[in-house]
């Protein structure tokens, strides 16, 4: 069986609902579908989730809520009308529910927000089930509570509880097509709690792992995952297959198809993921798998991100000082700083981190602490760094992968500020100045992809 | 003024003493000389320091000491005879002193060893002063106590006390040529305490810093420092100039001209060091300086060392876990392990360390602790790693330095296991399998040095 998750743009309008229905109908294995709230129908449109946040803020500030409720409900009315559905009861109920939630959670802002935000997915799942039944499918709305998605009680940051899996497994035995709203679960004391960013992906991934699906399909609005950000390289190569590890390395910097935490449940259950396009379901999409044959294509993709800085410290005889690195990292941890990499020489060590963590007083305090507590000879912070990840399962064993990259940088006359490649890795990291990062990514794309046949 | 230190092979025989005298006479600025104990005269010879250790061990084990005393004293007699010096009193005194030391420190093995070992340098300095006076120089033996070399009371591992500098400064005002034995100082309670390995270099460096010398000359038996180990590359390029930082990076792995700690005092005092050949004093030698013009030669040298391993750990979502790296380093510190580098990816981290630290039970215990305390998904230890350092002040700013190296590896069909280059560094590290390290060093030498004019 397949679990198919449809993202916001895939369920934004009547037209999109029809496409989803077509996709569900065309494969009897698609037995569980997870839906997002209606997303944008056009570039300047507002997502229902954002409308619900506006509604919540109005309620919190004691402003009139009815206009906001009307706008939200209007989105669902449009979809129902476009589908020629008689959904008057459903629509009426939705408005009543929203008012009731505002009343119930009047004095608890975070619960109110969670309840309102979750309603976007919840109502869309109900509407989708209505529509699928309308066209003759044996479809059923299943609430996360009924499905068994139990989570920690942290509003906006729910983590799934492991006991969920037992209940989820039972979904396998239910007949028909089950429609489950994404983005939220229930705490043990019965509250709606939403997942962090990427929440519907998390639901889909949890459900797929829970029922032991053969495939977790993730329907979005692109034909595939690209090997490089299409806003940097025109019309880049599409990826047929990529491993979880590669996806995680890529999604970390500059690849936004997946929120990386969302993949954890299917990664652990070793369930293959297929990223497909709701608007072009015949396209093969991109498979995310545990292993791939990487002989012909050691490098899977190139990702980049800006906004990093490097804290560079040097001290004569540093490497004789047992505990130096640990103490330096301890100071950063103390100050709540997370870091990316720590390249080191014999008498020097650099810590690469996101620069926004050093705002305000923090930079001064960290520099002072490192100077005082570690008695370094020199400390400097270099801002304006970009990191580029060249990612691929085949890199570890392929002679010449690094040579290709460094030659590309040299040819483009780009200075490499940092290189970090470890023995167990599927990635090689390059640090460059932010000004040249796009140029560097283009040069790497040309080196690895442009002259090879499409895979 | 110049402080000149002469290593063991430079003061091993009458012939070598004559060369030293010539060197001292030929430059009136050479006002302070520091001497080692007589070293090897030929390949299979035994250094006086080793003879003294044998003497000490005989004394400790209650074996007859006279034959050892005779051998030691014999080395000095040979020198005195070869120089046609009347040194009967000095020789008589030396034997008496050795017996007295054995008597005094009978019940304290580490002090006995320190006192005996130190006598090698001490007597050589006395003999050198005698000889220099004999040929008409105004030369004076100055004991480390008189000079003011005060050290911590750790036998075999003395560290200079900062108060030494005040007394040492007065040496500037003394007339004539001062001859100071290397390798030891005096503790505050009056004991002889020897420095760690490289001890005479430490004395020379401390004295040079103390008197504020214009140059610290380090006389040895090679014309210069080479850019690569001559046992790997035949007749490699000689270095005219190198910075302290470069020297430190190189001396760390595979370059044995200097014990790296020895340079600290002159490094801090910014006194240039000149490494010269006692057997060919007209050769310009190699200058170790604070800064060099590296436009024509961004890379100064290539060093390599074997016997490393890499602990590779991976854990899904590792980089979200604040404190992961610090905790891993803490476990190693706890177990008394020092490490070299920590390349990291998003979900994995490697720690490179000298493999001999994991002998016996330690490997198992560390693996267990990392598994249990850090809940990693996977941990593997890769043995048989060699590290190669490409060192140069100009590397940071030179486009293409990395490209040259990686192209050399690719051409030689050598897989790079690791790369580590940080933004503030003068070195780039490559990890390769031990079997291919010499081949890799040769390939790098060819890439950086063979086709360029001699500098």
Short mmCIF file of C-alpha atoms in Angstrom, two decimals, chain B residues 18-436:
data_model
loop_
_atom_site.label_atom_id
_atom_site.label_comp_id
_atom_site.label_asym_id
_atom_site.label_seq_id
_atom_site.Cartn_x
_atom_site.Cartn_y
_atom_site.Cartn_z
CA UNK B 18 87.77 23.31 15.54
CA UNK B 19 84.89 24.04 13.16
CA UNK B 20 82.92 25.59 16.00
CA UNK B 21 85.88 27.73 16.99
CA UNK B 22 86.24 28.90 13.40
CA UNK B 23 82.58 29.81 13.28
CA UNK B 24 82.77 31.69 16.58
CA UNK B 25 85.91 33.54 15.53
CA UNK B 26 84.56 34.52 12.15
CA UNK B 27 81.80 36.75 13.53
CA UNK B 28 82.33 39.00 16.55
CA UNK B 29 78.56 39.11 17.02
CA UNK B 30 78.57 35.46 18.10
CA UNK B 31 78.90 36.28 21.77
CA UNK B 32 76.95 33.47 23.40
CA UNK B 33 77.23 29.86 22.40
CA UNK B 34 75.14 26.98 23.68
CA UNK B 35 76.50 23.46 23.28
CA UNK B 36 75.03 19.98 23.33
CA UNK B 37 76.81 16.90 24.68
CA UNK B 38 79.12 15.17 22.18
CA UNK B 39 76.94 13.35 19.66
CA UNK B 40 77.72 10.62 17.16
CA UNK B 41 81.02 10.82 15.24
CA UNK B 42 79.90 8.14 12.80
CA UNK B 43 76.66 6.32 12.16
CA UNK B 44 77.13 3.47 14.64
CA UNK B 45 78.67 5.64 17.36
CA UNK B 46 76.90 6.19 20.70
CA UNK B 47 75.98 9.68 21.91
CA UNK B 48 77.49 10.74 25.23
CA UNK B 49 73.98 11.31 26.57
CA UNK B 50 73.18 7.65 25.89
CA UNK B 51 76.44 6.59 27.56
CA UNK B 52 75.41 8.61 30.60
CA UNK B 53 72.01 6.93 30.66
CA UNK B 54 73.78 3.55 30.62
CA UNK B 55 75.94 4.75 33.50
CA UNK B 56 72.88 5.84 35.43
CA UNK B 57 71.15 2.52 34.88
CA UNK B 58 74.21 0.62 36.07
CA UNK B 59 74.31 2.75 39.22
CA UNK B 60 70.58 2.22 39.85
CA UNK B 61 70.93 -1.55 39.43
CA UNK B 62 73.98 -1.68 41.70
CA UNK B 63 76.28 -2.76 38.88
CA UNK B 64 79.89 -1.57 38.62
CA UNK B 65 79.99 1.99 37.34
CA UNK B 66 83.70 2.54 36.69
CA UNK B 67 83.77 1.05 33.17
CA UNK B 68 80.93 3.39 32.16
CA UNK B 69 82.61 6.39 33.76
CA UNK B 70 85.76 5.53 31.86
CA UNK B 71 83.90 5.37 28.53
CA UNK B 72 82.22 8.72 29.13
CA UNK B 73 85.39 10.43 30.28
CA UNK B 74 87.22 8.82 27.36
CA UNK B 75 85.07 10.77 24.87
CA UNK B 76 86.19 14.07 26.39
CA UNK B 77 89.80 12.88 26.63
CA UNK B 78 89.72 12.11 22.91
CA UNK B 79 88.49 15.58 22.16
CA UNK B 80 91.03 17.27 24.45
CA UNK B 81 93.86 15.18 23.01
CA UNK B 82 92.80 15.88 19.47
CA UNK B 83 92.86 19.57 20.26
CA UNK B 84 96.26 19.26 21.99
CA UNK B 85 94.76 20.73 25.13
CA UNK B 86 96.29 20.18 28.57
CA UNK B 87 93.07 19.25 30.29
CA UNK B 88 94.24 16.77 32.92
CA UNK B 89 92.69 18.72 35.80
CA UNK B 90 89.40 19.09 33.98
CA UNK B 91 89.28 15.37 33.14
CA UNK B 92 90.17 14.40 36.72
CA UNK B 93 87.48 16.71 38.03
CA UNK B 94 84.91 15.25 35.64
CA UNK B 95 85.41 11.68 36.87
CA UNK B 96 85.25 12.84 40.49
CA UNK B 97 82.05 14.78 39.79
CA UNK B 98 80.35 11.80 38.18
CA UNK B 99 81.19 9.59 41.17
CA UNK B 100 79.96 12.28 43.54
CA UNK B 101 76.65 12.61 41.70
CA UNK B 102 76.10 8.86 41.89
CA UNK B 103 76.82 8.99 45.62
CA UNK B 104 74.62 12.02 46.28
CA UNK B 105 71.54 10.84 44.35
CA UNK B 106 71.89 7.13 45.13
CA UNK B 107 68.36 7.02 46.48
CA UNK B 108 66.63 9.24 43.95
CA UNK B 109 66.63 7.69 40.52
CA UNK B 110 65.06 10.53 38.58
CA UNK B 111 67.39 13.14 40.07
CA UNK B 112 70.38 10.89 39.45
CA UNK B 113 69.41 10.48 35.82
CA UNK B 114 68.91 14.22 35.40
CA UNK B 115 72.25 15.04 37.06
CA UNK B 116 74.15 12.51 34.94
CA UNK B 117 72.47 13.42 31.66
CA UNK B 118 73.05 17.13 32.29
CA UNK B 119 76.75 16.53 32.86
CA UNK B 120 77.13 15.62 29.18
CA UNK B 121 76.36 19.18 28.11
CA UNK B 122 77.94 20.74 31.18
CA UNK B 123 81.35 19.16 30.67
CA UNK B 124 81.25 19.84 26.96
CA UNK B 125 80.64 23.52 27.63
CA UNK B 126 83.57 23.61 30.06
CA UNK B 127 85.80 21.88 27.51
CA UNK B 128 84.69 24.23 24.76
CA UNK B 129 85.48 27.26 26.93
CA UNK B 130 88.89 25.81 27.72
CA UNK B 131 89.59 25.28 24.04
CA UNK B 132 88.41 28.72 22.96
CA UNK B 133 90.62 30.30 25.60
CA UNK B 134 93.46 28.07 24.46
CA UNK B 135 93.25 29.51 20.97
CA UNK B 136 93.21 33.03 22.34
CA UNK B 137 89.55 33.95 22.72
CA UNK B 138 88.22 35.61 25.86
CA UNK B 139 85.83 32.71 26.49
CA UNK B 140 84.00 31.84 29.70
CA UNK B 141 81.98 28.86 30.78
CA UNK B 142 78.74 30.05 32.33
CA UNK B 143 76.62 27.52 34.20
CA UNK B 144 72.84 27.61 33.73
CA UNK B 145 72.63 28.56 37.40
CA UNK B 146 74.91 31.55 36.91
CA UNK B 147 73.10 32.43 33.68
CA UNK B 148 69.78 32.33 35.52
CA UNK B 149 67.95 29.50 33.79
CA UNK B 150 65.34 28.71 36.45
CA UNK B 151 62.94 25.90 35.78
CA UNK B 152 60.09 23.91 37.31
CA UNK B 153 61.16 20.94 39.42
CA UNK B 154 59.98 18.17 37.08
CA UNK B 155 62.90 15.85 36.34
CA UNK B 156 63.18 15.27 32.58
CA UNK B 157 60.39 17.71 31.82
CA UNK B 158 61.55 21.10 33.10
CA UNK B 159 59.60 24.18 32.03
CA UNK B 160 61.32 27.53 32.18
CA UNK B 161 60.14 29.93 34.89
CA UNK B 162 59.38 33.40 33.56
CA UNK B 163 61.61 35.04 36.18
CA UNK B 164 64.61 33.61 34.30
CA UNK B 165 64.45 36.40 31.77
CA UNK B 166 65.46 39.16 34.13
CA UNK B 167 68.70 37.43 35.09
CA UNK B 168 69.40 36.25 31.55
CA UNK B 169 69.19 39.83 30.33
CA UNK B 170 72.34 40.65 32.32
CA UNK B 171 74.39 38.27 30.16
CA UNK B 172 74.30 40.95 27.49
CA UNK B 173 76.66 43.09 29.50
CA UNK B 174 79.31 40.45 30.01
CA UNK B 175 82.43 40.65 27.89
CA UNK B 176 83.97 37.89 25.82
CA UNK B 177 82.36 34.76 24.49
CA UNK B 178 80.08 32.94 26.91
CA UNK B 179 79.72 29.18 26.64
CA UNK B 180 76.52 27.78 28.19
CA UNK B 181 75.62 24.10 28.37
CA UNK B 182 72.25 23.22 26.85
CA UNK B 183 69.56 20.83 28.03
CA UNK B 184 69.11 21.78 31.70
CA UNK B 185 68.34 24.45 34.23
CA UNK B 186 68.08 24.72 37.98
CA UNK B 187 64.98 24.47 40.09
CA UNK B 188 64.32 27.11 42.75
CA UNK B 189 65.56 24.66 45.39
CA UNK B 190 68.89 24.24 43.57
CA UNK B 191 68.45 20.93 41.74
CA UNK B 192 69.59 20.21 38.22
CA UNK B 193 66.51 19.51 36.08
CA UNK B 194 66.62 18.60 32.40
CA UNK B 195 64.33 19.80 29.66
CA UNK B 196 62.18 17.43 27.60
CA UNK B 197 63.32 16.15 24.21
CA UNK B 198 65.14 18.78 22.14
CA UNK B 199 66.53 20.28 25.32
CA UNK B 200 69.59 22.09 23.97
CA UNK B 201 67.40 23.83 21.42
CA UNK B 202 65.25 24.98 24.31
CA UNK B 203 68.25 26.44 26.16
CA UNK B 204 69.43 28.23 23.03
CA UNK B 205 65.99 29.63 22.38
CA UNK B 206 65.54 30.79 26.00
CA UNK B 207 68.95 32.46 26.11
CA UNK B 208 68.39 34.16 22.76
CA UNK B 209 65.04 35.47 23.96
CA UNK B 210 66.50 36.47 27.35
CA UNK B 211 69.32 38.59 25.94
CA UNK B 212 67.17 39.86 23.09
CA UNK B 213 69.57 38.51 20.47
CA UNK B 214 69.40 39.82 16.92
CA UNK B 215 69.58 36.25 15.66
CA UNK B 216 69.40 32.81 17.15
CA UNK B 217 71.68 30.57 15.12
CA UNK B 218 71.05 26.87 15.28
CA UNK B 219 74.05 24.94 13.96
CA UNK B 220 73.38 21.38 12.90
CA UNK B 221 74.67 19.04 10.19
CA UNK B 222 72.51 19.93 7.21
CA UNK B 223 72.82 22.92 4.90
CA UNK B 224 69.19 23.88 5.29
CA UNK B 225 65.70 22.77 6.03
CA UNK B 226 64.19 20.99 3.07
CA UNK B 227 60.68 21.49 1.74
CA UNK B 228 60.00 17.80 2.07
CA UNK B 229 61.55 14.81 3.84
CA UNK B 230 64.70 13.86 1.87
CA UNK B 231 64.09 10.22 2.63
CA UNK B 232 60.91 10.41 0.51
CA UNK B 233 62.03 12.77 -2.26
CA UNK B 234 65.62 12.72 -3.54
CA UNK B 235 67.53 15.94 -3.24
CA UNK B 236 64.52 18.14 -2.52
CA UNK B 237 64.47 21.90 -2.66
CA UNK B 238 66.19 23.79 0.16
CA UNK B 239 64.23 26.46 1.95
CA UNK B 240 65.73 29.93 2.12
CA UNK B 241 63.09 31.28 4.45
CA UNK B 242 60.19 29.90 6.40
CA UNK B 243 57.90 31.40 9.05
CA UNK B 244 57.57 30.22 12.64
CA UNK B 245 54.04 29.06 11.93
CA UNK B 246 55.15 27.09 8.90
CA UNK B 247 58.03 25.56 10.84
CA UNK B 248 55.70 24.55 13.62
CA UNK B 249 53.24 22.91 11.23
CA UNK B 250 56.06 21.09 9.48
CA UNK B 251 58.00 20.06 12.57
CA UNK B 252 54.84 18.50 13.89
CA UNK B 253 54.78 15.81 11.28
CA UNK B 254 57.85 14.39 9.68
CA UNK B 255 60.28 17.28 10.03
CA UNK B 256 62.80 16.66 12.78
CA UNK B 257 65.13 19.64 12.52
CA UNK B 258 63.48 21.28 15.46
CA UNK B 259 61.58 20.05 18.40
CA UNK B 260 58.58 22.33 18.07
CA UNK B 261 58.30 23.49 21.67
CA UNK B 262 61.88 24.73 21.50
CA UNK B 263 60.89 27.58 19.22
CA UNK B 264 58.35 29.12 21.57
CA UNK B 265 60.66 31.62 23.37
CA UNK B 266 62.14 33.04 20.15
CA UNK B 267 58.74 32.96 18.49
CA UNK B 268 57.28 35.07 21.28
CA UNK B 269 60.27 37.44 21.26
CA UNK B 270 60.10 37.60 17.43
CA UNK B 271 63.81 36.77 17.12
CA UNK B 272 64.75 35.33 13.73
CA UNK B 273 66.29 31.88 13.73
CA UNK B 274 68.93 30.78 11.27
CA UNK B 275 69.50 27.04 10.81
CA UNK B 276 73.06 26.51 9.57
CA UNK B 277 75.52 23.71 8.89
CA UNK B 278 78.59 23.50 11.15
CA UNK B 279 80.29 21.54 8.38
CA UNK B 280 79.52 24.15 5.73
CA UNK B 281 79.07 27.46 7.49
CA UNK B 282 79.29 29.46 4.26
CA UNK B 283 75.97 28.01 3.08
CA UNK B 284 73.23 30.57 3.72
CA UNK B 285 71.12 28.15 5.77
CA UNK B 286 67.37 28.53 6.36
CA UNK B 287 65.88 31.54 8.09
CA UNK B 288 62.88 31.10 10.35
CA UNK B 289 61.13 34.43 10.55
CA UNK B 290 57.84 36.01 11.58
CA UNK B 291 56.79 36.90 8.06
CA UNK B 292 57.98 36.11 4.58
CA UNK B 293 57.12 37.27 1.10
CA UNK B 294 55.09 34.34 -0.14
CA UNK B 295 53.88 35.65 -3.44
CA UNK B 296 56.14 33.43 -5.50
CA UNK B 297 55.96 30.43 -3.23
CA UNK B 298 52.66 30.09 -1.39
CA UNK B 299 53.59 26.58 -0.24
CA UNK B 300 56.65 26.22 1.98
CA UNK B 301 56.74 22.50 2.55
CA UNK B 302 55.03 19.13 2.70
CA UNK B 303 55.14 16.92 5.77
CA UNK B 304 53.61 13.54 6.43
CA UNK B 305 53.18 11.11 9.25
CA UNK B 306 51.62 7.68 9.62
CA UNK B 307 49.95 5.78 12.44
CA UNK B 308 46.65 7.63 12.60
CA UNK B 309 43.11 6.33 12.82
CA UNK B 310 39.69 7.86 12.44
CA UNK B 311 36.73 7.30 14.71
CA UNK B 312 33.70 7.82 12.50
CA UNK B 313 30.32 8.28 14.12
CA UNK B 314 26.99 8.95 12.47
CA UNK B 315 23.59 9.78 13.86
CA UNK B 316 20.51 10.99 12.04
CA UNK B 317 19.83 14.65 12.89
CA UNK B 318 23.21 14.94 14.66
CA UNK B 319 23.57 18.58 13.79
CA UNK B 320 20.33 19.45 15.60
CA UNK B 321 21.76 18.06 18.79
CA UNK B 322 23.42 20.90 20.63
CA UNK B 323 26.51 19.70 22.46
CA UNK B 324 27.06 16.51 20.46
CA UNK B 325 30.59 17.39 19.38
CA UNK B 326 31.53 18.66 22.81
CA UNK B 327 30.26 15.48 24.46
CA UNK B 328 32.20 13.29 22.06
CA UNK B 329 35.41 15.22 22.73
CA UNK B 330 34.68 15.03 26.44
CA UNK B 331 34.60 11.24 26.35
CA UNK B 332 37.97 11.19 24.59
CA UNK B 333 39.43 13.67 27.07
CA UNK B 334 38.11 11.54 29.91
CA UNK B 335 39.97 8.59 28.46
CA UNK B 336 43.16 10.62 28.10
CA UNK B 337 43.01 10.64 24.30
CA UNK B 338 44.32 13.60 22.35
CA UNK B 339 43.11 14.14 18.82
CA UNK B 340 44.28 15.94 15.71
CA UNK B 341 41.23 16.95 13.69
CA UNK B 342 37.47 16.62 13.72
CA UNK B 343 36.05 16.83 10.21
CA UNK B 344 32.27 16.74 10.27
CA UNK B 345 29.27 16.45 8.00
CA UNK B 346 25.67 17.10 8.90
CA UNK B 347 24.94 13.74 10.46
CA UNK B 348 28.45 12.49 11.01
CA UNK B 349 31.67 13.44 12.67
CA UNK B 350 35.13 11.93 12.51
CA UNK B 351 37.89 12.26 15.04
CA UNK B 352 41.43 11.72 13.76
CA UNK B 353 43.95 10.60 16.34
CA UNK B 354 47.17 8.67 16.78
CA UNK B 355 46.17 5.01 16.68
CA UNK B 356 48.56 3.87 19.41
CA UNK B 357 46.29 5.61 21.90
CA UNK B 358 43.58 2.99 21.34
CA UNK B 359 45.63 -0.03 22.27
CA UNK B 360 44.29 -2.79 24.51
CA UNK B 361 40.99 -2.26 26.28
CA UNK B 362 40.73 1.36 25.34
CA UNK B 363 39.22 0.93 21.90
CA UNK B 364 36.40 -1.25 23.19
CA UNK B 365 35.70 1.10 26.09
CA UNK B 366 35.60 4.21 23.95
CA UNK B 367 33.34 2.59 21.37
CA UNK B 368 31.02 1.43 24.15
CA UNK B 369 30.90 4.84 25.77
CA UNK B 370 30.18 6.63 22.49
CA UNK B 371 27.44 4.13 21.67
CA UNK B 372 25.85 4.27 25.09
CA UNK B 373 26.27 7.91 26.01
CA UNK B 374 25.69 9.46 22.61
CA UNK B 375 23.23 6.91 21.16
CA UNK B 376 24.87 7.06 17.76
CA UNK B 377 23.46 5.11 14.80
CA UNK B 378 26.86 3.86 13.73
CA UNK B 379 30.47 3.96 14.87
CA UNK B 380 33.48 2.66 13.02
CA UNK B 381 37.20 2.98 13.50
CA UNK B 382 39.35 3.17 10.41
CA UNK B 383 43.01 2.32 10.97
CA UNK B 384 46.04 2.75 8.76
CA UNK B 385 45.64 6.42 8.02
CA UNK B 386 48.44 8.81 7.15
CA UNK B 387 48.16 12.56 7.35
CA UNK B 388 49.84 14.88 4.91
CA UNK B 389 50.22 18.56 5.63
CA UNK B 390 50.76 21.04 2.84
CA UNK B 391 52.07 24.09 4.64
CA UNK B 392 52.44 27.65 3.48
CA UNK B 393 51.65 31.19 4.55
CA UNK B 394 50.46 32.03 1.08
CA UNK B 395 47.91 29.29 0.80
CA UNK B 396 45.05 31.17 2.30
CA UNK B 397 44.97 33.78 -0.42
CA UNK B 398 46.15 31.78 -3.40
CA UNK B 399 43.48 30.54 -5.75
CA UNK B 400 44.35 27.12 -7.04
CA UNK B 401 46.53 25.78 -4.23
CA UNK B 402 43.90 23.17 -3.37
CA UNK B 403 43.29 22.45 -7.04
CA UNK B 404 46.97 21.67 -7.55
CA UNK B 405 46.97 19.23 -4.66
CA UNK B 406 43.77 17.43 -5.54
CA UNK B 407 44.79 17.23 -9.20
CA UNK B 408 48.09 15.67 -8.11
CA UNK B 409 46.21 13.07 -6.09
CA UNK B 410 43.84 12.32 -8.95
CA UNK B 411 46.72 12.02 -11.43
CA UNK B 412 48.49 9.58 -9.11
CA UNK B 413 45.18 7.73 -8.71
CA UNK B 414 45.20 8.22 -4.94
CA UNK B 415 41.92 8.42 -3.09
CA UNK B 416 41.67 11.26 -0.58
CA UNK B 417 40.08 10.01 2.61
CA UNK B 418 39.93 13.39 4.28
CA UNK B 419 40.52 17.05 3.60
CA UNK B 420 40.68 19.70 6.28
CA UNK B 421 41.35 23.32 5.52
CA UNK B 422 40.26 26.16 7.76
CA UNK B 423 39.96 29.81 7.00
CA UNK B 424 42.73 31.04 9.26
CA UNK B 425 45.27 28.46 8.41
CA UNK B 426 48.66 28.06 6.88
CA UNK B 427 48.11 24.42 6.18
CA UNK B 428 45.86 22.03 4.34
CA UNK B 429 45.55 18.51 5.61
CA UNK B 430 44.94 15.42 3.54
CA UNK B 431 44.25 11.98 4.93
CA UNK B 432 45.24 8.99 2.81
CA UNK B 433 45.82 5.29 3.39
CA UNK B 434 49.28 4.62 4.80
CA UNK B 435 50.24 2.43 1.83
CA UNK B 436 50.11 5.37 -0.55
#
